[in-house]
Amino acid sequence: MGSHQSARSETNTWFSPPDIVDALGGADSFDLDPCSHVDRPWATARQHYTQEDNGLILPWFGRVWLNPPYSIALITKFLGRMAAHDRGVALIFARTETDPFHRFVWGAASGLLFLRGRLNFHYADGSRAAANGGAPSVLIAYGAEDRDILAAAPIDGAFVPLRLNLSMLMPVLLPTWREALADYFAGRSEPVTLAELYRAFADHPKARANQHWRDKLRQVLQRGQFERVDKGLWQRRAAA
């Protein structure tokens, strides 16, 4: 919805800014909003559960949009359910030190987008509140697909990826092609053919991660610290 409590208000019924949902693919891209309101000014998903349904006890399915009630008891329950479902996006205040944030965001989410400034939520009639929510907000992705959607969303803020898999870390952990070639040539006093280099690097992790690795290898050879001494024959350039 989200029907939640603003830091500046006693009401528990405020609505998500529609441009946030639109930037994440629109209401039709979400299958379920499990804590919506009966009298909502716009859709946030294809199906909505309201207070009358009690979305905490009904089945969750597909991609979920979650802007939960912001009382600590309810936000804990809804975030716990979202973490278990592990598909969709949640919008809450960026209270990163709280217990539910540690348990169900830091320990379960796939990515975060900390929004610049403070959001202005909306009343039940759709009008925008004059005052902002009173605290910074964060969008939380669950699952790899929504992490990628959140990272690419045209929303002003700072994206922080979580739960990175090895393939995403590999470019950082591995040496560069220049470093790998320098190490290879360091133990050789004679020039090396391209065919030998291809055989030597065929099973290298950088080669497995790039189907065009031979092109990349030749490109690096043609720059800087390497030189061609004959057709298809290379060596490390002598230090000046």
Coordinates of C-alpha atoms in Angstrom, one line a residue:
M1 CA 0.0 0.0 0.0
G2 CA 1.7 0.9 2.0
S3 CA -0.5 1.5 4.9
H4 CA 2.1 2.6 7.5
Q5 CA 2.7 5.1 10.2
S6 CA 4.7 8.2 9.4
A7 CA 7.3 9.4 11.9
R8 CA 5.4 12.6 12.0
S9 CA 1.8 11.3 12.4
E10 CA -0.4 9.2 14.5
T11 CA -2.2 7.7 11.5
N12 CA -1.2 4.2 10.2
T13 CA -2.6 4.8 6.8
W14 CA -0.2 6.4 4.2
F15 CA 0.3 5.4 0.6
S16 CA 3.4 4.7 -1.4
P17 CA 4.3 7.4 -3.9
P18 CA 3.2 5.9 -7.3
D19 CA 6.3 7.0 -9.1
I20 CA 8.3 4.6 -6.9
V21 CA 6.3 1.6 -8.0
D22 CA 6.3 2.9 -11.6
A23 CA 10.1 3.1 -11.6
L24 CA 10.3 -0.6 -10.6
G25 CA 8.2 -1.8 -13.4
G26 CA 4.7 -0.6 -12.5
A27 CA 1.8 -2.1 -10.6
D28 CA 1.3 -4.9 -13.2
S29 CA 4.9 -6.1 -12.7
F30 CA 4.1 -7.0 -9.1
D31 CA 1.8 -10.0 -8.4
L32 CA 0.8 -9.1 -4.8
D33 CA 0.7 -6.3 -2.3
P34 CA 0.0 -8.2 1.0
C35 CA -0.8 -5.1 3.2
S36 CA -2.9 -2.8 1.1
H37 CA -5.9 -0.7 2.0
V38 CA -9.5 -1.2 1.1
D39 CA -9.8 2.4 -0.2
R40 CA -6.5 2.7 -2.1
P41 CA -6.1 5.6 -4.6
W42 CA -4.1 3.4 -7.0
A43 CA -3.0 -0.1 -7.6
T44 CA 0.4 -1.3 -6.4
A45 CA 0.1 -4.9 -7.7
R46 CA -2.2 -7.2 -9.6
Q47 CA -3.7 -8.5 -6.4
H48 CA -4.0 -6.8 -3.0
Y49 CA -4.6 -8.1 0.5
T50 CA -6.1 -5.6 2.9
Q51 CA -6.6 -5.3 6.7
E52 CA -9.8 -7.3 6.3
D53 CA -7.8 -10.2 4.6
N54 CA -4.8 -10.2 7.0
G55 CA -1.9 -10.7 4.5
L56 CA 0.2 -12.3 7.2
I57 CA -1.8 -15.5 7.2
L58 CA -2.7 -15.7 3.5
P59 CA -0.4 -17.3 0.9
W60 CA 2.2 -15.0 -0.8
F61 CA 3.0 -15.6 -4.5
G62 CA 5.0 -14.2 -7.3
R63 CA 6.7 -10.8 -7.2
V64 CA 5.7 -8.9 -4.0
W65 CA 5.5 -5.2 -3.4
L66 CA 5.7 -4.5 0.4
N67 CA 5.2 -1.2 2.1
P68 CA 4.2 -2.5 5.5
P69 CA 2.7 -0.8 8.6
Y70 CA 5.6 0.9 10.3
S71 CA 4.9 -0.2 13.9
I72 CA 7.8 -2.3 15.1
A73 CA 5.6 -5.3 15.8
L74 CA 4.0 -5.4 12.4
I75 CA 7.1 -4.4 10.4
T76 CA 9.0 -7.3 12.1
K77 CA 6.3 -9.8 11.0
F78 CA 5.9 -8.5 7.5
L79 CA 9.7 -8.3 6.9
G80 CA 10.1 -11.8 8.2
R81 CA 7.5 -13.1 5.8
M82 CA 9.1 -11.1 2.9
A83 CA 12.6 -12.6 3.8
A84 CA 11.1 -16.1 3.7
H85 CA 9.3 -15.4 0.4
D86 CA 12.5 -14.0 -1.1
R87 CA 11.1 -12.3 -4.2
G88 CA 10.0 -8.7 -4.5
V89 CA 10.8 -5.2 -3.2
A90 CA 10.0 -3.6 0.2
L91 CA 9.9 0.1 1.2
I92 CA 10.6 1.0 4.8
F93 CA 12.4 3.6 6.8
A94 CA 16.2 3.2 6.7
R95 CA 16.6 2.4 10.4
T96 CA 19.5 0.2 9.9
E97 CA 20.3 -0.4 13.5
T98 CA 17.1 -2.0 14.5
D99 CA 16.6 -5.7 15.2
P100 CA 14.2 -6.4 12.2
F101 CA 16.6 -4.6 9.9
H102 CA 19.5 -6.8 11.0
R103 CA 17.5 -10.0 10.9
F104 CA 15.4 -9.6 7.8
V105 CA 17.3 -7.1 5.7
W106 CA 21.1 -7.3 6.3
G107 CA 20.7 -11.1 6.8
A108 CA 18.3 -11.8 3.9
A109 CA 18.0 -9.1 1.3
S110 CA 19.9 -9.1 -2.1
G111 CA 20.2 -5.3 -2.5
L112 CA 19.4 -1.9 -1.0
L113 CA 18.6 1.5 -2.6
F114 CA 19.0 4.2 0.0
L115 CA 16.8 7.1 -1.3
R116 CA 18.1 10.6 -1.6
G117 CA 16.2 13.0 0.7
R118 CA 12.9 12.0 2.4
L119 CA 9.8 10.7 0.7
N120 CA 6.4 12.5 0.8
F121 CA 3.8 9.9 1.2
H122 CA 0.1 10.2 0.1
Y123 CA -3.3 10.4 1.8
A124 CA -6.1 7.9 1.1
D125 CA -7.6 10.4 -1.5
G126 CA -4.3 10.3 -3.4
S127 CA -3.2 13.8 -2.5
R128 CA 0.5 14.2 -1.5
A129 CA 1.3 15.0 2.1
A130 CA 2.9 18.5 2.5
A131 CA 5.4 17.2 5.0
N132 CA 7.9 14.4 4.3
G133 CA 7.8 11.1 6.2
G134 CA 10.2 12.3 8.9
A135 CA 12.9 9.8 8.2
P136 CA 15.0 8.5 5.3
S137 CA 13.7 5.6 3.3
V138 CA 15.2 2.5 1.7
L139 CA 14.0 0.1 -1.0
I140 CA 14.9 -3.5 -0.3
A141 CA 15.3 -6.1 -3.0
Y142 CA 14.8 -9.8 -2.3
G143 CA 16.1 -12.3 -4.9
A144 CA 18.6 -11.8 -7.7
E145 CA 16.0 -10.6 -10.2
D146 CA 14.8 -7.8 -8.0
R147 CA 18.3 -6.9 -7.0
D148 CA 19.1 -6.2 -10.7
I149 CA 15.8 -4.3 -11.2
L150 CA 16.6 -2.1 -8.2
A151 CA 20.1 -1.5 -9.3
A152 CA 18.9 -0.2 -12.7
A153 CA 15.9 1.7 -11.5
P154 CA 15.8 5.4 -12.4
I155 CA 15.4 6.4 -8.7
D156 CA 17.7 8.9 -7.1
G157 CA 19.7 7.3 -4.4
A158 CA 22.7 5.0 -3.5
F159 CA 22.5 1.3 -4.4
V160 CA 24.2 -1.3 -2.2
P161 CA 24.4 -4.9 -3.5
L162 CA 24.1 -7.7 -1.0
R163 CA 24.5 -11.5 -1.2
L164 CA 27.0 -11.3 -4.1
N165 CA 27.7 -14.6 -5.8
L166 CA 31.2 -15.6 -6.9
S167 CA 30.7 -14.7 -10.5
M168 CA 30.0 -11.1 -9.5
L169 CA 33.0 -10.9 -7.3
M170 CA 35.4 -12.7 -9.8
P171 CA 36.4 -9.5 -11.7
V172 CA 37.6 -8.0 -8.4
L173 CA 39.3 -11.1 -6.9
L174 CA 41.2 -12.2 -10.1
P175 CA 44.3 -10.5 -11.4
T176 CA 43.9 -8.4 -14.6
W177 CA 44.9 -9.9 -17.9
R178 CA 48.0 -7.7 -17.9
E179 CA 49.0 -9.1 -14.5
A180 CA 48.3 -12.6 -15.5
L181 CA 50.4 -12.4 -18.6
A182 CA 53.2 -10.6 -16.8
D183 CA 53.3 -13.5 -14.3
Y184 CA 53.3 -16.0 -17.1
F185 CA 56.2 -14.4 -18.9
A186 CA 58.2 -13.8 -15.7
G187 CA 59.2 -17.4 -15.6
R188 CA 60.3 -17.6 -19.3
S189 CA 63.4 -16.4 -21.0
E190 CA 62.3 -17.3 -24.5
P191 CA 59.5 -15.8 -26.7
V192 CA 56.2 -17.6 -26.6
T193 CA 53.8 -18.4 -29.5
L194 CA 50.2 -17.4 -29.4
A195 CA 49.2 -21.1 -29.6
E196 CA 51.2 -21.7 -26.4
L197 CA 49.5 -18.8 -24.7
Y198 CA 46.1 -20.0 -25.7
R199 CA 46.8 -23.5 -24.3
A200 CA 48.2 -22.0 -21.0
F201 CA 45.2 -19.8 -20.4
A202 CA 42.4 -22.0 -21.7
D203 CA 41.4 -23.1 -18.2
H204 CA 42.1 -19.8 -16.5
P205 CA 39.1 -18.4 -14.6
K206 CA 39.2 -15.2 -16.6
A207 CA 39.0 -17.2 -19.8
R208 CA 36.0 -19.2 -18.5
A209 CA 34.3 -15.9 -17.7
N210 CA 34.7 -14.4 -21.2
Q211 CA 34.0 -16.2 -24.4
H212 CA 36.1 -13.7 -26.3
W213 CA 39.1 -14.1 -24.0
R214 CA 41.5 -14.8 -26.9
D215 CA 40.7 -11.4 -28.4
K216 CA 41.2 -9.8 -25.0
L217 CA 44.6 -11.6 -24.6
R218 CA 45.8 -10.4 -28.0
Q219 CA 44.6 -6.9 -27.2
V220 CA 46.6 -6.8 -23.9
L221 CA 49.7 -8.2 -25.7
Q222 CA 49.7 -5.3 -28.1
R223 CA 49.9 -2.7 -25.3
G224 CA 52.6 -1.6 -22.9
Q225 CA 55.0 -4.2 -21.5
F226 CA 54.8 -6.9 -24.2
E227 CA 56.3 -6.9 -27.7
R228 CA 56.0 -9.1 -30.8
V229 CA 59.3 -10.4 -32.0
D230 CA 58.0 -12.3 -35.0
K231 CA 54.6 -13.3 -36.4
G232 CA 52.7 -15.0 -33.6
L233 CA 55.7 -14.8 -31.3
W234 CA 55.7 -12.7 -28.2
Q235 CA 57.9 -11.8 -25.2
R236 CA 57.9 -9.4 -22.3
R237 CA 59.5 -6.1 -23.2
A238 CA 62.9 -5.6 -21.6
A239 CA 63.0 -3.0 -18.9
A240 CA 64.3 0.4 -20.0

